[in-house]
Tab-separated table of C-alpha atoms in Angstrom:
chain	number	residue	atom	x	y	z
A	1	UNK	CA	0.000	0.000	0.000
A	2	UNK	CA	1.402	3.332	-1.058
A	3	UNK	CA	1.078	6.543	0.909
A	4	UNK	CA	1.541	10.078	-0.236
A	5	UNK	CA	4.561	12.314	-0.591
A	6	UNK	CA	4.103	16.069	-0.396
A	7	UNK	CA	7.027	18.224	-1.466
A	8	UNK	CA	6.473	21.743	-0.213
A	9	UNK	CA	8.254	25.074	-0.026
A	10	UNK	CA	8.080	27.249	3.076
A	11	UNK	CA	8.866	30.410	1.108
A	12	UNK	CA	11.771	32.522	2.366
A	13	UNK	CA	10.845	31.934	6.016
A	14	UNK	CA	8.042	34.292	6.966
A	15	UNK	CA	5.038	32.011	7.671
A	16	UNK	CA	2.767	34.636	6.080
A	17	UNK	CA	4.546	33.920	2.787
A	18	UNK	CA	3.791	30.180	2.881
A	19	UNK	CA	0.686	29.266	0.883
A	20	UNK	CA	-2.470	27.893	2.506
A	21	UNK	CA	-2.127	24.682	0.451
A	22	UNK	CA	1.376	24.121	1.853
A	23	UNK	CA	0.107	24.785	5.381
A	24	UNK	CA	-2.658	22.209	4.750
A	25	UNK	CA	-0.129	19.611	3.566
A	26	UNK	CA	1.903	20.150	6.743
A	27	UNK	CA	-1.201	19.570	8.784
A	28	UNK	CA	-1.938	16.233	6.986
A	29	UNK	CA	1.555	14.734	7.014
A	30	UNK	CA	2.986	12.637	9.834
A	31	UNK	CA	6.663	12.327	8.877
A	32	UNK	CA	8.827	15.276	7.798
A	33	UNK	CA	12.140	15.255	5.983
A	34	UNK	CA	14.279	18.314	5.399
A	35	UNK	CA	17.157	20.530	6.345
A	36	UNK	CA	16.808	21.301	10.074
A	37	UNK	CA	16.385	25.099	9.805
A	38	UNK	CA	13.547	24.626	7.289
A	39	UNK	CA	11.770	22.103	9.532
A	40	UNK	CA	12.168	24.612	12.377
A	41	UNK	CA	9.913	26.991	10.445
A	42	UNK	CA	6.952	24.630	10.897
A	43	UNK	CA	5.088	24.286	14.177
A	44	UNK	CA	4.876	20.511	14.209
A	45	UNK	CA	2.564	18.656	16.574
A	46	UNK	CA	3.726	16.028	19.069
A	47	UNK	CA	2.393	13.254	16.791
A	48	UNK	CA	4.450	14.462	13.831
A	49	UNK	CA	8.036	13.241	13.524
A	50	UNK	CA	10.953	15.090	11.976
A	51	UNK	CA	13.944	13.608	10.175
A	52	UNK	CA	16.371	16.499	9.855
A	53	UNK	CA	19.424	16.061	7.677
A	54	UNK	CA	22.273	18.153	6.369
A	55	UNK	CA	21.617	20.354	3.365
A	56	UNK	CA	24.166	18.428	1.292
A	57	UNK	CA	22.373	15.079	1.634
A	58	UNK	CA	19.438	15.814	-0.651
A	59	UNK	CA	19.390	12.579	-2.637
A	60	UNK	CA	19.600	10.349	0.461
A	61	UNK	CA	16.836	12.375	2.049
A	62	UNK	CA	14.662	12.043	-1.057
A	63	UNK	CA	15.160	8.264	-1.050
A	64	UNK	CA	14.278	7.950	2.632
A	65	UNK	CA	11.118	10.013	2.101
A	66	UNK	CA	10.054	7.921	-0.909
A	67	UNK	CA	10.669	4.717	1.039
A	68	UNK	CA	8.498	5.904	3.914
A	69	UNK	CA	5.735	6.995	1.513
A	70	UNK	CA	5.894	3.714	-0.428
A	71	UNK	CA	5.342	1.916	2.890
A	72	UNK	CA	2.133	3.855	3.464
A	73	UNK	CA	3.078	6.993	5.403
A	74	UNK	CA	1.891	10.516	4.632
A	75	UNK	CA	5.250	12.185	4.185
A	76	UNK	CA	6.273	15.801	3.706
A	77	UNK	CA	9.595	16.871	2.237
A	78	UNK	CA	10.301	20.470	3.154
A	79	UNK	CA	12.316	22.963	1.091
A	80	UNK	CA	12.920	26.616	1.740
A	81	UNK	CA	11.543	28.929	-0.958
A	82	UNK	CA	9.996	26.973	-3.822
A	83	UNK	CA	10.705	23.225	-3.890
A	84	UNK	CA	11.179	23.287	-7.667
A	85	UNK	CA	13.958	25.906	-7.774
A	86	UNK	CA	17.371	24.449	-6.867
A	87	UNK	CA	15.661	22.382	-4.199
A	88	UNK	CA	14.072	19.093	-3.204
A	89	UNK	CA	11.549	18.490	-6.030
A	90	UNK	CA	14.360	17.694	-8.492
A	91	UNK	CA	16.122	15.493	-5.921
A	92	UNK	CA	12.893	13.535	-5.383
A	93	UNK	CA	12.463	13.089	-9.152
A	94	UNK	CA	16.078	11.913	-9.454
A	95	UNK	CA	15.472	9.376	-6.688
A	96	UNK	CA	12.296	8.133	-8.407
A	97	UNK	CA	14.181	7.847	-11.708
A	98	UNK	CA	16.918	5.688	-10.181
A	99	UNK	CA	14.878	3.916	-7.495
A	100	UNK	CA	12.704	0.791	-7.257
A	101	UNK	CA	9.437	0.581	-9.227
A	102	UNK	CA	7.409	0.988	-6.033
A	103	UNK	CA	8.577	4.590	-5.786
A	104	UNK	CA	6.851	5.409	-9.090
A	105	UNK	CA	3.552	4.379	-7.522
A	106	UNK	CA	3.852	6.935	-4.734
A	107	UNK	CA	1.235	9.673	-4.930
A	108	UNK	CA	3.645	12.582	-5.401
A	109	UNK	CA	2.215	16.064	-4.785
A	110	UNK	CA	4.540	19.017	-5.334
A	111	UNK	CA	3.291	22.366	-4.045
A	112	UNK	CA	4.900	25.624	-5.206
A	113	UNK	CA	6.260	28.283	-2.880
A	114	UNK	CA	7.619	31.826	-2.978
A	115	UNK	CA	11.181	31.474	-4.206
A	116	UNK	CA	13.862	33.828	-2.842
A	117	UNK	CA	14.281	35.991	-5.935
A	118	UNK	CA	10.574	36.918	-5.931
A	119	UNK	CA	10.649	37.878	-2.247
A	120	UNK	CA	13.855	39.901	-2.635
A	121	UNK	CA	12.579	41.604	-5.787
A	122	UNK	CA	9.371	42.658	-4.022
A	123	UNK	CA	11.386	44.344	-1.233
A	124	UNK	CA	13.211	46.671	-3.614
A	125	UNK	CA	10.693	47.299	-6.410
A	126	UNK	CA	10.525	45.226	-9.581
A	127	UNK	CA	14.014	44.255	-10.753
A	128	UNK	CA	12.546	41.102	-12.376
A	129	UNK	CA	9.992	43.179	-14.282
A	130	UNK	CA	11.418	42.061	-17.601
A	131	UNK	CA	13.204	38.944	-18.934
A	132	UNK	CA	15.391	37.311	-16.289
A	133	UNK	CA	17.205	34.125	-15.405
A	134	UNK	CA	18.121	32.166	-12.296
A	135	UNK	CA	21.538	30.550	-11.977
A	136	UNK	CA	22.879	28.462	-9.118
A	137	UNK	CA	26.453	29.539	-8.476
A	138	UNK	CA	27.323	26.228	-6.833
A	139	UNK	CA	29.978	24.337	-8.749
A	140	UNK	CA	29.436	21.237	-6.625
A	141	UNK	CA	26.962	19.925	-9.202
A	142	UNK	CA	28.269	21.372	-12.455
A	143	UNK	CA	31.626	22.517	-13.840
A	144	UNK	CA	32.592	26.125	-13.177
A	145	UNK	CA	33.087	26.549	-16.942
A	146	UNK	CA	29.348	25.914	-17.430
A	147	UNK	CA	28.543	28.651	-14.930
A	148	UNK	CA	30.877	31.106	-16.672
A	149	UNK	CA	29.259	30.301	-20.007
A	150	UNK	CA	25.763	30.829	-18.598
A	151	UNK	CA	26.700	34.136	-16.961
A	152	UNK	CA	28.070	35.328	-20.305
A	153	UNK	CA	24.975	34.119	-22.231
A	154	UNK	CA	22.685	35.820	-19.723
A	155	UNK	CA	24.515	39.150	-19.780
A	156	UNK	CA	24.852	39.165	-23.565
A	157	UNK	CA	21.171	38.302	-23.923
A	158	UNK	CA	20.166	41.251	-21.723
A	159	UNK	CA	18.646	39.149	-18.920
A	160	UNK	CA	18.449	40.275	-15.308
A	161	UNK	CA	20.321	37.582	-13.359
A	162	UNK	CA	19.301	36.067	-10.011
A	163	UNK	CA	22.100	34.092	-8.363
A	164	UNK	CA	21.206	31.325	-5.919
A	165	UNK	CA	23.762	29.629	-3.635
A	166	UNK	CA	26.154	32.546	-4.233
A	167	UNK	CA	28.749	31.680	-1.607
A	168	UNK	CA	29.636	29.222	1.158
A	169	UNK	CA	32.661	28.339	3.265
A	170	UNK	CA	33.633	25.719	0.708
A	171	UNK	CA	32.962	28.072	-2.243
A	172	UNK	CA	34.456	31.429	-1.216
A	173	UNK	CA	35.635	32.916	-4.539
A	174	UNK	CA	32.901	32.136	-7.065
A	175	UNK	CA	30.690	35.188	-6.481
A	176	UNK	CA	33.627	37.606	-6.761
A	177	UNK	CA	34.652	35.917	-9.979
A	178	UNK	CA	31.081	36.182	-11.316
A	179	UNK	CA	31.093	39.954	-10.610
A	180	UNK	CA	34.421	40.242	-12.443
A	181	UNK	CA	33.025	38.471	-15.501
A	182	UNK	CA	29.847	40.546	-15.500
A	183	UNK	CA	31.796	43.823	-15.251
A	184	UNK	CA	33.159	43.058	-18.710
A	185	UNK	CA	29.611	42.842	-20.133
A	186	UNK	CA	27.471	45.289	-18.154
A	187	UNK	CA	27.690	48.997	-17.202
A	188	UNK	CA	29.490	49.672	-13.896
A	189	UNK	CA	26.360	51.405	-12.621
A	190	UNK	CA	24.211	48.246	-12.951
A	191	UNK	CA	22.530	47.688	-9.570
A	192	UNK	CA	23.429	44.553	-7.624
A	193	UNK	CA	20.914	43.617	-4.938
A	194	UNK	CA	21.995	41.476	-1.993
A	195	UNK	CA	18.818	40.088	-0.465
A	196	UNK	CA	19.271	38.127	2.729
A	197	UNK	CA	16.421	36.495	4.649
A	198	UNK	CA	13.729	38.538	2.863
A	199	UNK	CA	10.609	38.946	4.981
A	200	UNK	CA	12.226	37.530	8.120
A	201	UNK	CA	13.151	39.481	11.277
A	202	UNK	CA	16.854	39.217	10.347
A	203	UNK	CA	16.264	40.516	6.812
A	204	UNK	CA	19.121	42.523	5.317
A	205	UNK	CA	18.778	44.059	1.871
A	206	UNK	CA	21.512	46.170	0.332
A	207	UNK	CA	22.333	47.499	-3.112
A	208	UNK	CA	25.687	48.322	-4.690
A	209	UNK	CA	26.666	49.290	-8.225
A	210	UNK	CA	28.337	46.436	-10.106
A	211	UNK	CA	31.694	48.225	-10.405
A	212	UNK	CA	32.188	48.103	-6.617
A	213	UNK	CA	29.915	45.170	-5.706
A	214	UNK	CA	31.577	43.235	-2.890
A	215	UNK	CA	31.029	39.470	-2.658
A	216	UNK	CA	31.575	39.694	1.116
A	217	UNK	CA	28.062	41.226	1.347
A	218	UNK	CA	26.595	37.771	0.608
A	219	UNK	CA	26.284	34.638	2.683
A	220	UNK	CA	24.582	31.265	2.142
A	221	UNK	CA	21.155	32.759	2.870
A	222	UNK	CA	21.517	35.537	0.299
A	223	UNK	CA	19.946	35.761	-3.146
A	224	UNK	CA	21.863	38.168	-5.370
A	225	UNK	CA	20.016	39.944	-8.198
A	226	UNK	CA	22.073	41.707	-10.869
A	227	UNK	CA	20.189	44.123	-13.079
A	228	UNK	CA	20.380	44.347	-16.848
A	229	UNK	CA	21.646	47.419	-18.681
A	230	UNK	CA	18.026	48.655	-18.597
A	231	UNK	CA	17.413	48.348	-14.850
A	232	UNK	CA	16.678	51.733	-13.256
A	233	UNK	CA	16.918	53.299	-9.799
A	234	UNK	CA	14.384	55.776	-8.398
A	235	UNK	CA	15.569	57.907	-5.459
A	236	UNK	CA	12.959	58.749	-2.843
A	237	UNK	CA	13.419	61.202	0.031
A	238	UNK	CA	13.326	59.411	3.380
A	239	UNK	CA	12.656	56.036	1.713
A	240	UNK	CA	14.808	53.312	0.212
A	241	UNK	CA	15.502	53.578	-3.508
A	242	UNK	CA	13.160	51.701	-5.815
A	243	UNK	CA	14.866	49.450	-8.361
A	244	UNK	CA	13.007	48.205	-11.394
A	245	UNK	CA	13.448	46.851	-14.888
A	246	UNK	CA	10.936	48.463	-17.268
A	247	UNK	CA	8.417	46.239	-19.033
A	248	UNK	CA	9.501	47.670	-22.370
A	249	UNK	CA	12.931	47.244	-23.879
A	250	UNK	CA	14.742	49.069	-26.650
A	251	UNK	CA	17.065	46.160	-27.407
A	252	UNK	CA	19.347	43.616	-25.792
A	253	UNK	CA	22.523	44.689	-24.018
A	254	UNK	CA	25.161	45.711	-26.508
A	255	UNK	CA	22.704	46.471	-29.311
B	1	UNK	CA	-1.548	63.046	3.587
B	2	UNK	CA	-0.325	59.913	1.880
B	3	UNK	CA	-1.978	56.527	2.095
B	4	UNK	CA	-0.622	53.161	1.239
B	5	UNK	CA	-0.327	51.206	-1.990
B	6	UNK	CA	-0.192	47.426	-1.853
B	7	UNK	CA	0.805	45.613	-5.030
B	8	UNK	CA	-0.126	41.953	-4.681
B	9	UNK	CA	-0.190	38.774	-6.717
B	10	UNK	CA	-3.073	36.333	-6.513
B	11	UNK	CA	-0.938	33.422	-7.709
B	12	UNK	CA	-2.281	31.439	-10.672
B	13	UNK	CA	-5.849	31.641	-9.437
B	14	UNK	CA	-6.383	28.994	-6.775
B	15	UNK	CA	-7.021	30.964	-3.547
B	16	UNK	CA	-5.037	28.312	-1.633
B	17	UNK	CA	-1.978	29.461	-3.594
B	18	UNK	CA	-2.303	33.102	-2.512
B	19	UNK	CA	-0.141	33.940	0.496
B	20	UNK	CA	-1.597	34.907	3.879
B	21	UNK	CA	0.154	38.299	3.657
B	22	UNK	CA	-1.571	39.011	0.323
B	23	UNK	CA	-4.919	37.945	1.808
B	24	UNK	CA	-4.257	40.342	4.727
B	25	UNK	CA	-3.498	43.219	2.346
B	26	UNK	CA	-6.781	42.574	0.529
B	27	UNK	CA	-8.604	42.729	3.812
B	28	UNK	CA	-7.033	46.134	4.706
B	29	UNK	CA	-7.450	47.902	1.369
B	30	UNK	CA	-10.531	49.863	0.340
B	31	UNK	CA	-9.903	50.540	-3.358
B	32	UNK	CA	-8.792	47.867	-5.841
B	33	UNK	CA	-7.266	48.316	-9.272
B	34	UNK	CA	-6.616	45.508	-11.713
B	35	UNK	CA	-7.630	43.446	-14.688
B	36	UNK	CA	-11.229	42.340	-14.125
B	37	UNK	CA	-10.631	38.558	-14.065
B	38	UNK	CA	-7.928	39.007	-11.389
B	39	UNK	CA	-10.208	41.176	-9.240
B	40	UNK	CA	-12.879	38.483	-9.635
B	41	UNK	CA	-10.592	36.098	-7.738
B	42	UNK	CA	-10.983	38.173	-4.573
B	43	UNK	CA	-14.127	38.100	-2.444
B	44	UNK	CA	-14.413	41.813	-1.914
B	45	UNK	CA	-16.718	43.277	0.724
B	46	UNK	CA	-19.513	45.751	-0.002
B	47	UNK	CA	-17.357	48.612	1.394
B	48	UNK	CA	-14.487	47.817	-0.995
B	49	UNK	CA	-14.569	49.353	-4.466
B	50	UNK	CA	-13.135	47.889	-7.631
B	51	UNK	CA	-11.699	49.736	-10.617
B	52	UNK	CA	-11.353	47.095	-13.293
B	53	UNK	CA	-9.497	47.942	-16.467
B	54	UNK	CA	-8.239	46.223	-19.555
B	55	UNK	CA	-5.013	44.246	-19.308
B	56	UNK	CA	-3.354	46.553	-21.844
B	57	UNK	CA	-3.799	49.694	-19.739
B	58	UNK	CA	-1.237	48.925	-17.073
B	59	UNK	CA	0.493	52.303	-16.904
B	60	UNK	CA	-2.773	54.269	-16.677
B	61	UNK	CA	-3.978	51.901	-13.982
B	62	UNK	CA	-0.739	52.316	-12.026
B	63	UNK	CA	-1.072	56.100	-12.191
B	64	UNK	CA	-4.681	56.029	-11.021
B	65	UNK	CA	-3.738	53.777	-8.098
B	66	UNK	CA	-0.816	56.023	-7.094
B	67	UNK	CA	-3.055	59.095	-7.276
B	68	UNK	CA	-5.648	57.489	-4.999
B	69	UNK	CA	-2.951	56.395	-2.530
B	70	UNK	CA	-1.286	59.824	-2.548
B	71	UNK	CA	-4.678	61.292	-1.604
B	72	UNK	CA	-4.826	59.067	1.467
B	73	UNK	CA	-6.577	55.851	0.398
B	74	UNK	CA	-5.449	52.324	1.218
B	75	UNK	CA	-5.149	50.976	-2.297
B	76	UNK	CA	-4.471	47.507	-3.654
B	77	UNK	CA	-3.199	46.841	-7.170
B	78	UNK	CA	-3.878	43.240	-8.124
B	79	UNK	CA	-1.805	41.109	-10.484
B	80	UNK	CA	-2.192	37.462	-11.349
B	81	UNK	CA	0.785	35.288	-10.384
B	82	UNK	CA	3.597	37.346	-8.900
B	83	UNK	CA	3.294	41.130	-9.290
B	84	UNK	CA	7.023	41.430	-10.043
B	85	UNK	CA	7.105	39.063	-13.032
B	86	UNK	CA	5.803	40.707	-16.231
B	87	UNK	CA	3.128	42.398	-14.154
B	88	UNK	CA	2.013	45.462	-12.223
B	89	UNK	CA	4.983	46.088	-9.880
B	90	UNK	CA	7.131	47.315	-12.780
B	91	UNK	CA	4.257	49.418	-14.148
B	92	UNK	CA	3.831	51.064	-10.733
B	93	UNK	CA	7.582	51.792	-10.560
B	94	UNK	CA	7.478	53.274	-14.072
B	95	UNK	CA	4.577	55.503	-13.043
B	96	UNK	CA	6.455	56.632	-9.906
B	97	UNK	CA	9.551	57.354	-11.997
B	98	UNK	CA	7.648	59.599	-14.416
B	99	UNK	CA	5.004	60.955	-12.036
B	100	UNK	CA	4.709	63.873	-9.602
B	101	UNK	CA	6.920	63.993	-6.487
B	102	UNK	CA	3.945	63.150	-4.271
B	103	UNK	CA	3.870	59.629	-5.714
B	104	UNK	CA	7.365	58.968	-4.324
B	105	UNK	CA	6.003	59.600	-0.834
B	106	UNK	CA	3.401	56.848	-1.138
B	107	UNK	CA	4.036	53.948	1.211
B	108	UNK	CA	4.541	51.279	-1.474
B	109	UNK	CA	4.318	47.653	-0.294
B	110	UNK	CA	4.915	44.961	-2.912
B	111	UNK	CA	3.999	41.418	-1.864
B	112	UNK	CA	5.282	38.413	-3.821
B	113	UNK	CA	3.069	35.676	-5.237
B	114	UNK	CA	3.324	32.281	-6.904
B	115	UNK	CA	4.231	33.020	-10.495
B	116	UNK	CA	2.851	30.779	-13.251
B	117	UNK	CA	6.062	28.931	-14.098
B	118	UNK	CA	6.429	27.710	-10.499
B	119	UNK	CA	2.857	26.447	-10.376
B	120	UNK	CA	3.118	24.722	-13.757
B	121	UNK	CA	6.500	23.204	-12.877
B	122	UNK	CA	5.095	21.746	-9.650
B	123	UNK	CA	2.300	20.011	-11.572
B	124	UNK	CA	4.691	18.031	-13.776
B	125	UNK	CA	7.730	17.443	-11.541
B	126	UNK	CA	10.720	19.764	-11.441
B	127	UNK	CA	11.532	21.105	-14.914
B	128	UNK	CA	13.009	24.269	-13.307
B	129	UNK	CA	15.290	22.179	-11.087
B	130	UNK	CA	18.382	23.675	-12.659
B	131	UNK	CA	19.304	27.019	-14.267
B	132	UNK	CA	16.369	28.598	-16.087
B	133	UNK	CA	15.079	31.823	-17.551
B	134	UNK	CA	11.769	33.573	-18.064
B	135	UNK	CA	11.026	35.425	-21.285
B	136	UNK	CA	7.912	37.361	-22.215
B	137	UNK	CA	7.059	36.527	-25.806
B	138	UNK	CA	5.092	39.734	-26.268
B	139	UNK	CA	6.620	41.988	-28.864
B	140	UNK	CA	4.303	44.846	-27.921
B	141	UNK	CA	6.959	46.178	-25.541
B	142	UNK	CA	10.201	45.111	-27.204
B	143	UNK	CA	11.380	44.371	-30.736
B	144	UNK	CA	10.942	40.792	-31.972
B	145	UNK	CA	14.689	40.764	-32.788
B	146	UNK	CA	15.432	41.131	-29.059
B	147	UNK	CA	13.229	38.139	-28.301
B	148	UNK	CA	14.968	36.040	-30.961
B	149	UNK	CA	18.348	36.995	-29.543
B	150	UNK	CA	17.272	36.061	-26.006
B	151	UNK	CA	15.837	32.712	-27.107
B	152	UNK	CA	19.152	31.938	-28.815
B	153	UNK	CA	21.216	33.047	-25.784
B	154	UNK	CA	19.059	30.969	-23.458
B	155	UNK	CA	19.228	27.813	-25.576
B	156	UNK	CA	22.960	28.139	-26.200
B	157	UNK	CA	23.546	28.732	-22.492
B	158	UNK	CA	21.681	25.527	-21.581
B	159	UNK	CA	18.856	27.258	-19.696
B	160	UNK	CA	15.375	25.815	-19.312
B	161	UNK	CA	13.056	28.468	-20.792
B	162	UNK	CA	9.712	29.604	-19.393
B	163	UNK	CA	7.673	31.634	-21.873
B	164	UNK	CA	5.102	34.101	-20.575
B	165	UNK	CA	2.486	35.793	-22.790
B	166	UNK	CA	3.099	33.150	-25.459
B	167	UNK	CA	0.225	33.971	-27.764
B	168	UNK	CA	-2.795	36.224	-28.215
B	169	UNK	CA	-5.221	37.190	-30.972
B	170	UNK	CA	-2.954	40.089	-31.922
B	171	UNK	CA	0.213	37.954	-31.698
B	172	UNK	CA	-0.659	34.646	-33.384
B	173	UNK	CA	2.674	33.560	-34.931
B	174	UNK	CA	5.351	34.325	-32.324
B	175	UNK	CA	5.181	31.070	-30.355
B	176	UNK	CA	5.420	28.927	-33.480
B	177	UNK	CA	8.392	30.974	-34.620
B	178	UNK	CA	10.034	30.534	-31.201
B	179	UNK	CA	9.632	26.738	-31.492
B	180	UNK	CA	11.208	26.881	-34.960
B	181	UNK	CA	14.220	28.767	-33.661
B	182	UNK	CA	14.643	26.466	-30.677
B	183	UNK	CA	14.478	23.342	-32.866
B	184	UNK	CA	17.757	24.503	-34.414
B	185	UNK	CA	19.440	24.570	-30.987
B	186	UNK	CA	17.853	21.793	-28.919
B	187	UNK	CA	17.181	18.055	-29.374
B	188	UNK	CA	13.817	17.237	-30.966
B	189	UNK	CA	12.938	15.162	-27.900
B	190	UNK	CA	13.189	18.152	-25.536
B	191	UNK	CA	9.916	18.275	-23.574
B	192	UNK	CA	7.669	21.295	-24.049
B	193	UNK	CA	5.131	21.788	-21.259
B	194	UNK	CA	1.942	23.740	-21.929
B	195	UNK	CA	0.576	24.738	-18.538
B	196	UNK	CA	-2.781	26.445	-18.582
B	197	UNK	CA	-4.597	27.673	-15.453
B	198	UNK	CA	-2.426	25.590	-13.099
B	199	UNK	CA	-4.236	24.761	-9.888
B	200	UNK	CA	-7.604	26.018	-11.130
B	201	UNK	CA	-10.663	23.898	-11.970
B	202	UNK	CA	-10.068	24.532	-15.692
B	203	UNK	CA	-6.402	23.474	-15.492
B	204	UNK	CA	-4.991	21.853	-18.616
B	205	UNK	CA	-1.419	20.590	-18.664
B	206	UNK	CA	0.054	18.852	-21.669
B	207	UNK	CA	3.499	17.890	-22.869
B	208	UNK	CA	4.873	17.489	-26.386
B	209	UNK	CA	8.374	16.909	-27.715
B	210	UNK	CA	9.875	20.034	-29.274
B	211	UNK	CA	10.043	18.540	-32.771
B	212	UNK	CA	6.232	18.375	-32.967
B	213	UNK	CA	5.283	21.037	-30.401
B	214	UNK	CA	2.198	22.837	-31.661
B	215	UNK	CA	1.703	26.507	-30.779
B	216	UNK	CA	-2.061	26.000	-31.053
B	217	UNK	CA	-1.873	24.182	-27.693
B	218	UNK	CA	-1.318	27.549	-25.984
B	219	UNK	CA	-3.601	30.460	-25.263
B	220	UNK	CA	-3.203	33.713	-23.316
B	221	UNK	CA	-3.509	31.917	-19.976
B	222	UNK	CA	-0.764	29.404	-20.773
B	223	UNK	CA	2.801	29.368	-19.491
B	224	UNK	CA	5.050	27.320	-21.769
B	225	UNK	CA	8.149	25.655	-20.297
B	226	UNK	CA	10.766	24.304	-22.696
B	227	UNK	CA	13.324	21.941	-21.199
B	228	UNK	CA	17.071	22.060	-21.688
B	229	UNK	CA	19.016	19.268	-23.352
B	230	UNK	CA	19.334	17.729	-19.874
B	231	UNK	CA	15.644	17.665	-18.948
B	232	UNK	CA	14.394	14.106	-18.393
B	233	UNK	CA	11.066	12.278	-18.501
B	234	UNK	CA	10.065	9.488	-16.091
B	235	UNK	CA	7.235	7.223	-17.226
B	236	UNK	CA	4.903	5.943	-14.516
B	237	UNK	CA	2.213	3.315	-14.944
B	238	UNK	CA	-1.246	4.789	-14.442
B	239	UNK	CA	0.186	8.203	-13.632
B	240	UNK	CA	1.299	11.230	-15.649
B	241	UNK	CA	4.955	11.348	-16.647
B	242	UNK	CA	7.290	13.224	-14.324
B	243	UNK	CA	9.492	15.813	-16.020
B	244	UNK	CA	12.565	17.173	-14.289
B	245	UNK	CA	15.883	18.846	-14.867
B	246	UNK	CA	18.582	17.269	-12.696
B	247	UNK	CA	20.370	19.435	-10.140
B	248	UNK	CA	23.712	18.383	-11.587
B	249	UNK	CA	24.896	19.201	-15.102
B	250	UNK	CA	27.651	17.809	-17.260
B	251	UNK	CA	27.941	20.927	-19.381
B	252	UNK	CA	25.957	23.477	-21.318
B	253	UNK	CA	24.029	22.519	-24.460
B	254	UNK	CA	26.375	21.914	-27.336
B	255	UNK	CA	29.404	21.233	-25.135
């Protein structure tokens, strides 16, 4: 007998940014798998059990969750943000792809969430108001050369760029290198938004122009948004600047 | 005296996918501006007034909302999906940029929502599980040459591509042309996901390989997601295929 596997996203961490359907899934499930700090965002009941694991053990966690669901449990795999963006939904699919047939029978229900770039963008205006891309800067799962190529394609194509996983103790230089590469393609005045913990009490949002953007402003919990050549800044007296990318475009960068 | 201007997203249309903070903003506001079908998603009270306008009048609507807020009203501008993705947040910023100084004093609160590509992705698996981009296919606001350039950059860079505004009565050929261009860059087997009204009663999700993908499958309410060369399909007996892009990558398309 097969149970059900919910894969949910908490959003960036403010419970008011988690959807009602995700809250309802949490209420139905009895076993929870996820990175500890994400599980901490849920107010689990005494009859609900949590299996916290390190953030680098996603595939093992996905397999354990599928096993529990295939044995009949109502299971919830918890991601921060949206589960489909650099998060657990892909890991669960990978585990299904490589796992026993029984895992394909599991009733898999993936529920979307507010991903970091949307929450950060909303705090500063509308930097994602026109064409944009999302790139994970982690070279644990792909060659650095691929990342360099994608950064170049994105800048040449005129996309606003959201960087996920910009920096960690094991990956200290990649964000600085990305800024260096982008300085060759984009105006020095292009706004770079460092959005940490958007919507949470420890939120910290700051903006620097690309020519002086400092990678040390970012940590693991930061989403970095780099404007296109068309992104604009509106100064407001007594209020934070608004940053937005107009809906209309005269041409791609470099045209 | 200046009021407040909320800019919210309803998500794709299922009220259970609208965040609690957006629901709270709706409850506080007294005047609502937006495209009629989006306003219809809210259960407004008798003391709340609605100013519905056509979807092509975004800048006028933004100005009217800012004027009402600058005169002291608690105003809510309503987008579908996320207000920051090809929607009203950028239009409001544009209006602030070009408008009277008083509009800069308005307390502007932008609240993120579930944008269509996240909701569609969740329904089929995790096609956005690795680097991706979002492109509006409307050439009302940018030259078609810019769109062609961005499609090429995205495909060459190995990005999964989410297309917003894929087709309309006034723009009947652009999606078919985009498929043609992408067929030159991507394998014919690349999955193309047509996600219409995700999460709503009239939801319709279908998948075709790129080599036979038919633009007639899309309408104005459809978000089209085109995989990368690395996107995979998992067949499941008695269940819809799962489509996902692995978290790891061997290299960009064409490498």
